[in-house]
């Protein structure tokens, strides 16, 4: 998803007057892996979404104060509008975590206009090492790629250590604990691949493709469809008919549906799946309220496994 479309325009407006939207700071953590006394002043961290905000909290424990710019699970990331609160938070941040890959370019724009040249900026796509395939486009949704998330946790640990060297052991221990929790997710993907590897699925957008690939599933959705939906564009009538036929002809075993950016054409796919008895696996781009990253991804994999077993 490219959050930059509306946010970049709004970021320009911020230079003159600012624009209206809401930003919710992430709740403060209460403990760390070592249980030692936290410093009086936590490290200020800004994350572009609450996905990265949660990972920062997992690694930083009570030594970080995190603000997640996009934290509303009902918010369509396409229509997000940055505001002056975001600008203020970024101006004070010691560490900034952005996705990169064109997903949240508004963060870079706002950092530059904030005057904060000392913040440590973590670009998750760059950390992941993921690149576009030959002749294709980069899938920037790397928080659905667990090996990349492990690398990001280590990079966050390094950045926090730079800001608070006395807490280095805590950050390392917390990052290791978080990475240990990622391994069951990798194992779960392998279990799906063993049980249903090669099964065909359809998607509304590229968001889950790293998980689907790791689980050995085949995405039959025309690229023109998922790319158009990702960019917020209408799908041509011909491509829509081709995609709907995957469901009406029962060529796929599940539809993986991003409910956070639904619209009339994705709703048509969902209805076609339901009408033809094809399970719909509902995913989001940001953390649902009250969940952490590990619990969220575990639920996603459980839902995918259950759909393929139907």
PDB file of C-alpha atoms in Angstrom:
ATOM      1  CA  UNK A   1       0.000   0.000   0.000  1.00  0.00           C
ATOM      2  CA  UNK A   2       1.365   3.385  -0.777  1.00  0.00           C
ATOM      3  CA  UNK A   3       0.483   5.606   2.161  1.00  0.00           C
ATOM      4  CA  UNK A   4       2.253   8.443   0.411  1.00  0.00           C
ATOM      5  CA  UNK A   5      -0.587   9.404  -1.968  1.00  0.00           C
ATOM      6  CA  UNK A   6      -2.665  11.642   0.279  1.00  0.00           C
ATOM      7  CA  UNK A   7      -0.127  11.938   3.056  1.00  0.00           C
ATOM      8  CA  UNK A   8       2.517  13.481   0.817  1.00  0.00           C
ATOM      9  CA  UNK A   9       0.108  16.191  -0.258  1.00  0.00           C
ATOM     10  CA  UNK A  10      -0.809  16.873   3.319  1.00  0.00           C
ATOM     11  CA  UNK A  11       2.828  16.950   4.333  1.00  0.00           C
ATOM     12  CA  UNK A  12       3.351  19.814   1.899  1.00  0.00           C
ATOM     13  CA  UNK A  13       0.445  21.609   3.482  1.00  0.00           C
ATOM     14  CA  UNK A  14       2.088  21.131   6.859  1.00  0.00           C
ATOM     15  CA  UNK A  15       4.847  23.444   5.743  1.00  0.00           C
ATOM     16  CA  UNK A  16       2.296  26.238   5.600  1.00  0.00           C
ATOM     17  CA  UNK A  17      -0.510  25.487   8.005  1.00  0.00           C
ATOM     18  CA  UNK A  18      -0.987  21.809   8.872  1.00  0.00           C
ATOM     19  CA  UNK A  19      -3.981  19.578   8.222  1.00  0.00           C
ATOM     20  CA  UNK A  20      -6.412  17.625  10.340  1.00  0.00           C
ATOM     21  CA  UNK A  21      -6.233  13.991  11.319  1.00  0.00           C
ATOM     22  CA  UNK A  22      -5.573  12.005  14.451  1.00  0.00           C
ATOM     23  CA  UNK A  23      -2.452  10.315  15.751  1.00  0.00           C
ATOM     24  CA  UNK A  24      -2.491   7.858  18.643  1.00  0.00           C
ATOM     25  CA  UNK A  25       0.630   7.261  20.727  1.00  0.00           C
ATOM     26  CA  UNK A  26       1.281   3.622  21.473  1.00  0.00           C
ATOM     27  CA  UNK A  27       0.671   2.568  25.044  1.00  0.00           C
ATOM     28  CA  UNK A  28       3.732   2.521  27.252  1.00  0.00           C
ATOM     29  CA  UNK A  29       5.362  -0.809  28.029  1.00  0.00           C
ATOM     30  CA  UNK A  30       5.734  -1.771  31.658  1.00  0.00           C
ATOM     31  CA  UNK A  31       8.584  -4.245  31.767  1.00  0.00           C
ATOM     32  CA  UNK A  32      11.733  -5.469  30.044  1.00  0.00           C
ATOM     33  CA  UNK A  33      13.350  -8.849  29.640  1.00  0.00           C
ATOM     34  CA  UNK A  34      15.869  -8.220  32.412  1.00  0.00           C
ATOM     35  CA  UNK A  35      13.522  -6.498  34.835  1.00  0.00           C
ATOM     36  CA  UNK A  36      16.066  -3.783  35.666  1.00  0.00           C
ATOM     37  CA  UNK A  37      15.057  -0.242  36.599  1.00  0.00           C
ATOM     38  CA  UNK A  38      14.225   1.932  33.574  1.00  0.00           C
ATOM     39  CA  UNK A  39      15.930   5.285  33.073  1.00  0.00           C
ATOM     40  CA  UNK A  40      13.981   8.382  34.054  1.00  0.00           C
ATOM     41  CA  UNK A  41      13.756   9.564  30.449  1.00  0.00           C
ATOM     42  CA  UNK A  42      12.704   6.918  27.888  1.00  0.00           C
ATOM     43  CA  UNK A  43      13.903   6.968  24.305  1.00  0.00           C
ATOM     44  CA  UNK A  44      11.382   8.737  22.084  1.00  0.00           C
ATOM     45  CA  UNK A  45      10.509   6.643  19.038  1.00  0.00           C
ATOM     46  CA  UNK A  46       8.110   7.358  16.183  1.00  0.00           C
ATOM     47  CA  UNK A  47       6.871   4.506  13.963  1.00  0.00           C
ATOM     48  CA  UNK A  48       4.921   5.009  10.757  1.00  0.00           C
ATOM     49  CA  UNK A  49       2.403   2.312  11.752  1.00  0.00           C
ATOM     50  CA  UNK A  50       1.473   0.506  14.941  1.00  0.00           C
ATOM     51  CA  UNK A  51       2.976  -2.693  13.505  1.00  0.00           C
ATOM     52  CA  UNK A  52       6.454  -1.244  13.841  1.00  0.00           C
ATOM     53  CA  UNK A  53       5.426   0.561  17.013  1.00  0.00           C
ATOM     54  CA  UNK A  54       4.622  -2.776  18.616  1.00  0.00           C
ATOM     55  CA  UNK A  55       7.924  -4.321  17.532  1.00  0.00           C
ATOM     56  CA  UNK A  56       9.753  -1.337  19.042  1.00  0.00           C
ATOM     57  CA  UNK A  57       7.910  -1.898  22.325  1.00  0.00           C
ATOM     58  CA  UNK A  58       8.787  -5.593  22.249  1.00  0.00           C
ATOM     59  CA  UNK A  59      12.475  -4.737  21.891  1.00  0.00           C
ATOM     60  CA  UNK A  60      12.625  -1.537  23.952  1.00  0.00           C
ATOM     61  CA  UNK A  61      10.452  -2.565  26.869  1.00  0.00           C
ATOM     62  CA  UNK A  62       9.950   0.272  29.348  1.00  0.00           C
ATOM     63  CA  UNK A  63      12.947   2.152  27.983  1.00  0.00           C
ATOM     64  CA  UNK A  64      10.992   3.532  25.023  1.00  0.00           C
ATOM     65  CA  UNK A  65       8.110   5.951  24.539  1.00  0.00           C
ATOM     66  CA  UNK A  66       6.508   5.087  21.190  1.00  0.00           C
ATOM     67  CA  UNK A  67       4.202   7.093  18.967  1.00  0.00           C
ATOM     68  CA  UNK A  68       2.635   5.202  16.056  1.00  0.00           C
ATOM     69  CA  UNK A  69       1.453   7.593  13.363  1.00  0.00           C
ATOM     70  CA  UNK A  70      -1.132   5.200  11.916  1.00  0.00           C
ATOM     71  CA  UNK A  71      -2.776   3.167  14.643  1.00  0.00           C
ATOM     72  CA  UNK A  72      -6.485   3.062  13.833  1.00  0.00           C
ATOM     73  CA  UNK A  73      -7.434  -0.400  12.492  1.00  0.00           C
ATOM     74  CA  UNK A  74     -10.450   1.154  10.784  1.00  0.00           C
ATOM     75  CA  UNK A  75      -8.258   3.654   8.911  1.00  0.00           C
ATOM     76  CA  UNK A  76      -7.703   3.135   5.210  1.00  0.00           C
ATOM     77  CA  UNK A  77      -3.951   3.747   4.890  1.00  0.00           C
ATOM     78  CA  UNK A  78      -4.575   5.131   1.402  1.00  0.00           C
ATOM     79  CA  UNK A  79      -6.523   8.064   2.786  1.00  0.00           C
ATOM     80  CA  UNK A  80      -4.334   8.829   5.785  1.00  0.00           C
ATOM     81  CA  UNK A  81      -3.638  12.519   6.328  1.00  0.00           C
ATOM     82  CA  UNK A  82      -0.627  13.471   8.403  1.00  0.00           C
ATOM     83  CA  UNK A  83      -1.027  16.281  10.919  1.00  0.00           C
ATOM     84  CA  UNK A  84       0.897  18.745  13.049  1.00  0.00           C
ATOM     85  CA  UNK A  85       0.947  16.319  16.004  1.00  0.00           C
ATOM     86  CA  UNK A  86       2.864  13.875  13.810  1.00  0.00           C
ATOM     87  CA  UNK A  87       5.250  16.664  12.834  1.00  0.00           C
ATOM     88  CA  UNK A  88       5.849  17.549  16.485  1.00  0.00           C
ATOM     89  CA  UNK A  89       6.478  13.920  17.455  1.00  0.00           C
ATOM     90  CA  UNK A  90       8.962  13.479  14.612  1.00  0.00           C
ATOM     91  CA  UNK A  91      10.791  16.670  15.587  1.00  0.00           C
ATOM     92  CA  UNK A  92      11.493  15.162  19.032  1.00  0.00           C
ATOM     93  CA  UNK A  93      12.196  11.557  18.029  1.00  0.00           C
ATOM     94  CA  UNK A  94      15.515   9.904  18.767  1.00  0.00           C
ATOM     95  CA  UNK A  95      14.592   6.929  16.553  1.00  0.00           C
ATOM     96  CA  UNK A  96      12.158   6.745  13.614  1.00  0.00           C
ATOM     97  CA  UNK A  97      10.971   3.476  12.087  1.00  0.00           C
ATOM     98  CA  UNK A  98       9.467   3.653   8.614  1.00  0.00           C
ATOM     99  CA  UNK A  99       8.545   0.903   6.187  1.00  0.00           C
ATOM    100  CA  UNK A 100      10.139   2.396   3.080  1.00  0.00           C
ATOM    101  CA  UNK A 101       9.742   1.033  -0.422  1.00  0.00           C
ATOM    102  CA  UNK A 102       7.291   3.813  -1.295  1.00  0.00           C
ATOM    103  CA  UNK A 103       4.843   2.773   1.404  1.00  0.00           C
ATOM    104  CA  UNK A 104       5.195   5.742   3.763  1.00  0.00           C
ATOM    105  CA  UNK A 105       7.292   8.366   2.006  1.00  0.00           C
ATOM    106  CA  UNK A 106       5.427  11.056   3.931  1.00  0.00           C
ATOM    107  CA  UNK A 107       7.621  10.222   6.950  1.00  0.00           C
ATOM    108  CA  UNK A 108      10.761  11.350   5.108  1.00  0.00           C
ATOM    109  CA  UNK A 109       9.008  14.497   3.923  1.00  0.00           C
ATOM    110  CA  UNK A 110       7.918  15.383   7.451  1.00  0.00           C
ATOM    111  CA  UNK A 111      11.292  14.568   8.998  1.00  0.00           C
ATOM    112  CA  UNK A 112      12.968  16.998   6.636  1.00  0.00           C
ATOM    113  CA  UNK A 113      10.492  19.757   7.411  1.00  0.00           C
ATOM    114  CA  UNK A 114      10.667  19.077  11.157  1.00  0.00           C
ATOM    115  CA  UNK A 115      14.288  20.143  11.380  1.00  0.00           C
ATOM    116  CA  UNK A 116      15.259  16.948  13.219  1.00  0.00           C
ATOM    117  CA  UNK A 117      18.523  15.936  11.575  1.00  0.00           C
ATOM    118  CA  UNK A 118      19.776  13.798  14.456  1.00  0.00           C
ATOM    119  CA  UNK A 119      17.086  11.090  14.520  1.00  0.00           C
ATOM    120  CA  UNK A 120      18.218   7.538  13.766  1.00  0.00           C
ATOM    121  CA  UNK A 121      16.010   6.469  10.832  1.00  0.00           C
ATOM    122  CA  UNK A 122      15.322   2.762  10.313  1.00  0.00           C
ATOM    123  CA  UNK A 123      14.029   1.905   6.851  1.00  0.00           C
ATOM    124  CA  UNK A 124      12.518  -1.560   7.192  1.00  0.00           C
ATOM    125  CA  UNK A 125      12.669  -2.421   3.497  1.00  0.00           C
ATOM    126  CA  UNK A 126      16.341  -1.495   3.356  1.00  0.00           C
ATOM    127  CA  UNK A 127      17.032  -3.580   6.468  1.00  0.00           C
ATOM    128  CA  UNK A 128      15.197  -6.561   4.979  1.00  0.00           C
ATOM    129  CA  UNK A 129      17.379  -6.656   1.867  1.00  0.00           C
ATOM    130  CA  UNK A 130      14.288  -7.347  -0.225  1.00  0.00           C
ATOM    131  CA  UNK A 131      14.434  -6.054  -3.799  1.00  0.00           C
ATOM    132  CA  UNK A 132      12.167  -6.112  -6.805  1.00  0.00           C
ATOM    133  CA  UNK A 133      12.301  -9.314  -8.861  1.00  0.00           C
ATOM    134  CA  UNK A 134      13.593  -9.085 -12.427  1.00  0.00           C
ATOM    135  CA  UNK A 135      10.973  -7.320 -14.504  1.00  0.00           C
ATOM    136  CA  UNK A 136       8.682  -6.926 -11.475  1.00  0.00           C
ATOM    137  CA  UNK A 137       7.939  -4.561  -8.620  1.00  0.00           C
ATOM    138  CA  UNK A 138       9.055  -4.697  -5.014  1.00  0.00           C
ATOM    139  CA  UNK A 139       6.477  -6.081  -2.607  1.00  0.00           C
ATOM    140  CA  UNK A 140       6.954  -3.549   0.165  1.00  0.00           C
ATOM    141  CA  UNK A 141       4.687  -5.292   2.697  1.00  0.00           C
ATOM    142  CA  UNK A 142       7.616  -6.870   4.495  1.00  0.00           C
ATOM    143  CA  UNK A 143       5.981  -7.036   7.921  1.00  0.00           C
ATOM    144  CA  UNK A 144       4.306 -10.165   6.499  1.00  0.00           C
ATOM    145  CA  UNK A 145       7.800 -11.622   5.903  1.00  0.00           C
ATOM    146  CA  UNK A 146       8.997 -13.115   9.183  1.00  0.00           C
ATOM    147  CA  UNK A 147      12.732 -13.407   8.347  1.00  0.00           C
ATOM    148  CA  UNK A 148      12.675  -9.698   7.492  1.00  0.00           C
ATOM    149  CA  UNK A 149      10.899  -8.881  10.744  1.00  0.00           C
ATOM    150  CA  UNK A 150      13.674 -10.678  12.650  1.00  0.00           C
ATOM    151  CA  UNK A 151      16.258  -8.460  10.939  1.00  0.00           C
ATOM    152  CA  UNK A 152      14.212  -5.375  11.763  1.00  0.00           C
ATOM    153  CA  UNK A 153      14.080  -6.350  15.445  1.00  0.00           C
ATOM    154  CA  UNK A 154      17.884  -6.579  15.510  1.00  0.00           C
ATOM    155  CA  UNK A 155      18.207  -3.208  13.772  1.00  0.00           C
ATOM    156  CA  UNK A 156      15.837  -1.620  16.288  1.00  0.00           C
ATOM    157  CA  UNK A 157      17.914  -3.113  19.103  1.00  0.00           C
ATOM    158  CA  UNK A 158      21.061  -1.562  17.620  1.00  0.00           C
ATOM    159  CA  UNK A 159      19.434   1.868  17.267  1.00  0.00           C
ATOM    160  CA  UNK A 160      18.120   1.815  20.837  1.00  0.00           C
ATOM    161  CA  UNK A 161      21.536   0.733  22.096  1.00  0.00           C
ATOM    162  CA  UNK A 162      23.084   3.730  20.364  1.00  0.00           C
ATOM    163  CA  UNK A 163      20.605   5.994  22.152  1.00  0.00           C
ATOM    164  CA  UNK A 164      20.999   4.249  25.535  1.00  0.00           C
ATOM    165  CA  UNK A 165      24.244   2.213  25.658  1.00  0.00           C
ATOM    166  CA  UNK A 166      23.722   1.276  29.325  1.00  0.00           C
ATOM    167  CA  UNK A 167      20.648  -0.742  28.337  1.00  0.00           C
ATOM    168  CA  UNK A 168      22.319  -2.705  25.541  1.00  0.00           C
ATOM    169  CA  UNK A 169      21.931  -6.060  27.293  1.00  0.00           C
ATOM    170  CA  UNK A 170      18.227  -5.455  27.814  1.00  0.00           C
ATOM    171  CA  UNK A 171      17.625  -4.551  24.171  1.00  0.00           C
ATOM    172  CA  UNK A 172      19.559  -7.585  22.949  1.00  0.00           C
ATOM    173  CA  UNK A 173      17.693  -9.920  25.286  1.00  0.00           C
ATOM    174  CA  UNK A 174      14.328  -8.472  24.297  1.00  0.00           C
ATOM    175  CA  UNK A 175      15.132  -8.728  20.574  1.00  0.00           C
ATOM    176  CA  UNK A 176      16.207 -12.347  21.028  1.00  0.00           C
ATOM    177  CA  UNK A 177      13.006 -13.133  22.929  1.00  0.00           C
ATOM    178  CA  UNK A 178      10.934 -11.547  20.177  1.00  0.00           C
ATOM    179  CA  UNK A 179      12.767 -13.482  17.461  1.00  0.00           C
ATOM    180  CA  UNK A 180      12.171 -16.710  19.358  1.00  0.00           C
ATOM    181  CA  UNK A 181       8.457 -15.948  19.165  1.00  0.00           C
ATOM    182  CA  UNK A 182       8.749 -15.527  15.394  1.00  0.00           C
ATOM    183  CA  UNK A 183       9.955 -19.097  14.886  1.00  0.00           C
ATOM    184  CA  UNK A 184       6.537 -20.714  15.542  1.00  0.00           C
ATOM    185  CA  UNK A 185       5.145 -18.472  12.796  1.00  0.00           C
ATOM    186  CA  UNK A 186       7.761 -19.781  10.362  1.00  0.00           C
ATOM    187  CA  UNK A 187       6.953 -23.316  11.481  1.00  0.00           C
ATOM    188  CA  UNK A 188       3.251 -22.629  10.950  1.00  0.00           C
ATOM    189  CA  UNK A 189       3.901 -21.560   7.357  1.00  0.00           C
ATOM    190  CA  UNK A 190       5.856 -24.767   6.821  1.00  0.00           C
ATOM    191  CA  UNK A 191       2.955 -26.776   8.237  1.00  0.00           C
ATOM    192  CA  UNK A 192       0.539 -25.136   5.790  1.00  0.00           C
ATOM    193  CA  UNK A 193       2.965 -25.860   2.948  1.00  0.00           C
ATOM    194  CA  UNK A 194       3.163 -29.517   4.007  1.00  0.00           C
ATOM    195  CA  UNK A 195      -0.609 -29.880   4.264  1.00  0.00           C
ATOM    196  CA  UNK A 196      -1.821 -27.687   1.398  1.00  0.00           C
ATOM    197  CA  UNK A 197       1.254 -26.678  -0.569  1.00  0.00           C
ATOM    198  CA  UNK A 198       0.400 -25.898  -4.168  1.00  0.00           C
ATOM    199  CA  UNK A 199      -3.176 -24.880  -3.395  1.00  0.00           C
ATOM    200  CA  UNK A 200      -4.449 -21.974  -5.476  1.00  0.00           C
ATOM    201  CA  UNK A 201      -5.754 -18.788  -3.845  1.00  0.00           C
ATOM    202  CA  UNK A 202      -6.940 -15.343  -4.889  1.00  0.00           C
ATOM    203  CA  UNK A 203      -6.098 -12.024  -3.231  1.00  0.00           C
ATOM    204  CA  UNK A 204      -7.423  -8.491  -3.330  1.00  0.00           C
ATOM    205  CA  UNK A 205      -3.983  -6.883  -2.876  1.00  0.00           C
ATOM    206  CA  UNK A 206      -0.316  -7.953  -2.584  1.00  0.00           C
ATOM    207  CA  UNK A 207      -0.271  -7.481   1.210  1.00  0.00           C
ATOM    208  CA  UNK A 208      -0.106 -11.221   2.139  1.00  0.00           C
ATOM    209  CA  UNK A 209       2.118 -12.458  -0.682  1.00  0.00           C
ATOM    210  CA  UNK A 210       5.188 -13.170   1.476  1.00  0.00           C
ATOM    211  CA  UNK A 211       3.129 -15.426   3.723  1.00  0.00           C
ATOM    212  CA  UNK A 212       1.432 -17.120   0.779  1.00  0.00           C
ATOM    213  CA  UNK A 213       4.776 -17.779  -0.902  1.00  0.00           C
ATOM    214  CA  UNK A 214       6.300 -19.174   2.287  1.00  0.00           C
ATOM    215  CA  UNK A 215       3.256 -21.432   2.694  1.00  0.00           C
ATOM    216  CA  UNK A 216       3.727 -22.801  -0.820  1.00  0.00           C
ATOM    217  CA  UNK A 217       0.447 -21.401  -2.159  1.00  0.00           C
ATOM    218  CA  UNK A 218      -0.198 -20.222  -5.718  1.00  0.00           C
ATOM    219  CA  UNK A 219      -1.718 -16.794  -6.267  1.00  0.00           C
ATOM    220  CA  UNK A 220      -3.860 -16.904  -9.419  1.00  0.00           C
ATOM    221  CA  UNK A 221      -5.089 -13.315  -9.219  1.00  0.00           C
ATOM    222  CA  UNK A 222      -4.320 -11.262 -12.339  1.00  0.00           C
ATOM    223  CA  UNK A 223      -1.559  -8.827 -11.440  1.00  0.00           C
ATOM    224  CA  UNK A 224      -3.541  -6.026 -13.068  1.00  0.00           C
ATOM    225  CA  UNK A 225      -6.293  -6.526 -10.505  1.00  0.00           C
ATOM    226  CA  UNK A 226      -4.208  -6.519  -7.319  1.00  0.00           C
ATOM    227  CA  UNK A 227      -2.001  -3.662  -8.534  1.00  0.00           C
ATOM    228  CA  UNK A 228      -5.002  -1.494  -9.390  1.00  0.00           C
ATOM    229  CA  UNK A 229      -6.570  -2.103  -5.989  1.00  0.00           C
ATOM    230  CA  UNK A 230      -3.262  -1.391  -4.254  1.00  0.00           C
ATOM    231  CA  UNK A 231      -2.963   1.930  -6.061  1.00  0.00           C
ATOM    232  CA  UNK A 232      -6.586   2.866  -5.375  1.00  0.00           C
ATOM    233  CA  UNK A 233      -7.529   2.652  -9.051  1.00  0.00           C
ATOM    234  CA  UNK A 234     -10.528   1.092 -10.743  1.00  0.00           C
ATOM    235  CA  UNK A 235     -10.073  -2.310 -12.307  1.00  0.00           C
ATOM    236  CA  UNK A 236     -11.004  -2.689 -15.964  1.00  0.00           C
ATOM    237  CA  UNK A 237     -14.191  -4.615 -16.690  1.00  0.00           C
ATOM    238  CA  UNK A 238     -12.230  -7.348 -18.486  1.00  0.00           C
ATOM    239  CA  UNK A 239      -9.787  -7.890 -15.617  1.00  0.00           C
ATOM    240  CA  UNK A 240     -12.626  -7.831 -13.096  1.00  0.00           C
ATOM    241  CA  UNK A 241     -14.479 -10.551 -15.035  1.00  0.00           C
ATOM    242  CA  UNK A 242     -11.300 -12.637 -15.209  1.00  0.00           C
ATOM    243  CA  UNK A 243     -10.759 -12.331 -11.471  1.00  0.00           C
ATOM    244  CA  UNK A 244     -14.385 -13.069 -10.584  1.00  0.00           C
ATOM    245  CA  UNK A 245     -14.189 -16.200 -12.745  1.00  0.00           C
ATOM    246  CA  UNK A 246     -11.559 -17.608 -10.390  1.00  0.00           C
ATOM    247  CA  UNK A 247     -14.294 -17.714  -7.769  1.00  0.00           C
ATOM    248  CA  UNK A 248     -17.359 -18.536  -9.837  1.00  0.00           C
ATOM    249  CA  UNK A 249     -15.473 -21.386 -11.541  1.00  0.00           C
ATOM    250  CA  UNK A 250     -13.997 -22.490  -8.190  1.00  0.00           C
ATOM    251  CA  UNK A 251     -10.425 -22.359  -9.426  1.00  0.00           C
ATOM    252  CA  UNK A 252      -9.151 -21.221  -6.017  1.00  0.00           C
ATOM    253  CA  UNK A 253      -9.544 -22.620  -2.530  1.00  0.00           C
ATOM    254  CA  UNK A 254      -9.595 -19.322  -0.631  1.00  0.00           C
ATOM    255  CA  UNK A 255      -9.833 -15.564  -1.104  1.00  0.00           C
ATOM    256  CA  UNK A 256      -7.387 -13.558   1.011  1.00  0.00           C
ATOM    257  CA  UNK A 257      -9.093 -10.242   1.594  1.00  0.00           C
ATOM    258  CA  UNK A 258      -7.682  -6.963   2.953  1.00  0.00           C
ATOM    259  CA  UNK A 259     -10.635  -5.464   4.805  1.00  0.00           C
ATOM    260  CA  UNK A 260      -8.773  -2.264   5.581  1.00  0.00           C
ATOM    261  CA  UNK A 261      -8.903  -1.043   1.983  1.00  0.00           C
ATOM    262  CA  UNK A 262     -12.135  -2.548   0.737  1.00  0.00           C
ATOM    263  CA  UNK A 263     -14.198  -1.016  -2.052  1.00  0.00           C
ATOM    264  CA  UNK A 264     -16.945  -1.930  -4.514  1.00  0.00           C
ATOM    265  CA  UNK A 265     -14.741  -4.166  -6.670  1.00  0.00           C
ATOM    266  CA  UNK A 266     -13.144  -6.049  -3.778  1.00  0.00           C
ATOM    267  CA  UNK A 267     -16.621  -6.427  -2.288  1.00  0.00           C
ATOM    268  CA  UNK A 268     -17.683  -8.097  -5.533  1.00  0.00           C
ATOM    269  CA  UNK A 269     -14.896 -10.628  -5.094  1.00  0.00           C
ATOM    270  CA  UNK A 270     -15.885 -11.270  -1.494  1.00  0.00           C
ATOM    271  CA  UNK A 271     -19.524 -11.825  -2.467  1.00  0.00           C
ATOM    272  CA  UNK A 272     -18.535 -14.131  -5.326  1.00  0.00           C
ATOM    273  CA  UNK A 273     -16.432 -16.188  -2.917  1.00  0.00           C
ATOM    274  CA  UNK A 274     -19.249 -16.443  -0.397  1.00  0.00           C
ATOM    275  CA  UNK A 275     -21.803 -17.286  -3.073  1.00  0.00           C
ATOM    276  CA  UNK A 276     -19.608 -20.148  -4.272  1.00  0.00           C
ATOM    277  CA  UNK A 277     -18.679 -21.541  -0.882  1.00  0.00           C
ATOM    278  CA  UNK A 278     -15.065 -20.384  -1.041  1.00  0.00           C
ATOM    279  CA  UNK A 279     -13.624 -19.371   2.362  1.00  0.00           C
ATOM    280  CA  UNK A 280     -12.627 -15.729   2.817  1.00  0.00           C
ATOM    281  CA  UNK A 281      -9.510 -15.074   4.922  1.00  0.00           C
ATOM    282  CA  UNK A 282      -9.684 -11.513   6.217  1.00  0.00           C
ATOM    283  CA  UNK A 283      -6.423  -9.662   6.850  1.00  0.00           C
ATOM    284  CA  UNK A 284      -5.454  -6.091   7.725  1.00  0.00           C
ATOM    285  CA  UNK A 285      -2.373  -3.927   7.229  1.00  0.00           C
ATOM    286  CA  UNK A 286      -2.146  -2.605  10.770  1.00  0.00           C
ATOM    287  CA  UNK A 287      -2.586  -4.188  14.175  1.00  0.00           C
ATOM    288  CA  UNK A 288      -6.152  -4.724  15.345  1.00  0.00           C
ATOM    289  CA  UNK A 289      -6.926  -2.996  18.616  1.00  0.00           C
ATOM    290  CA  UNK A 290      -5.628  -4.806  21.677  1.00  0.00           C
ATOM    291  CA  UNK A 291      -3.355  -7.229  19.797  1.00  0.00           C
ATOM    292  CA  UNK A 292       0.397  -7.520  19.478  1.00  0.00           C
ATOM    293  CA  UNK A 293       2.354  -8.564  16.406  1.00  0.00           C
ATOM    294  CA  UNK A 294       2.819 -12.218  17.349  1.00  0.00           C
ATOM    295  CA  UNK A 295      -0.815 -12.766  18.320  1.00  0.00           C
ATOM    296  CA  UNK A 296      -2.016 -10.992  15.182  1.00  0.00           C
ATOM    297  CA  UNK A 297       0.110 -13.042  12.816  1.00  0.00           C
ATOM    298  CA  UNK A 298      -0.740 -16.259  14.635  1.00  0.00           C
ATOM    299  CA  UNK A 299      -4.438 -15.539  14.101  1.00  0.00           C
ATOM    300  CA  UNK A 300      -3.817 -14.778  10.419  1.00  0.00           C
ATOM    301  CA  UNK A 301      -2.056 -18.100   9.891  1.00  0.00           C
ATOM    302  CA  UNK A 302      -4.731 -19.981  11.846  1.00  0.00           C
ATOM    303  CA  UNK A 303      -7.402 -18.460   9.608  1.00  0.00           C
ATOM    304  CA  UNK A 304      -5.482 -19.332   6.439  1.00  0.00           C
ATOM    305  CA  UNK A 305      -4.899 -22.915   7.579  1.00  0.00           C
ATOM    306  CA  UNK A 306      -8.556 -23.348   8.524  1.00  0.00           C
ATOM    307  CA  UNK A 307      -9.730 -21.987   5.168  1.00  0.00           C
ATOM    308  CA  UNK A 308      -7.548 -24.394   3.203  1.00  0.00           C
ATOM    309  CA  UNK A 309      -8.737 -27.319   5.320  1.00  0.00           C
ATOM    310  CA  UNK A 310     -12.394 -26.563   4.565  1.00  0.00           C
TER     311      UNK A 310
END
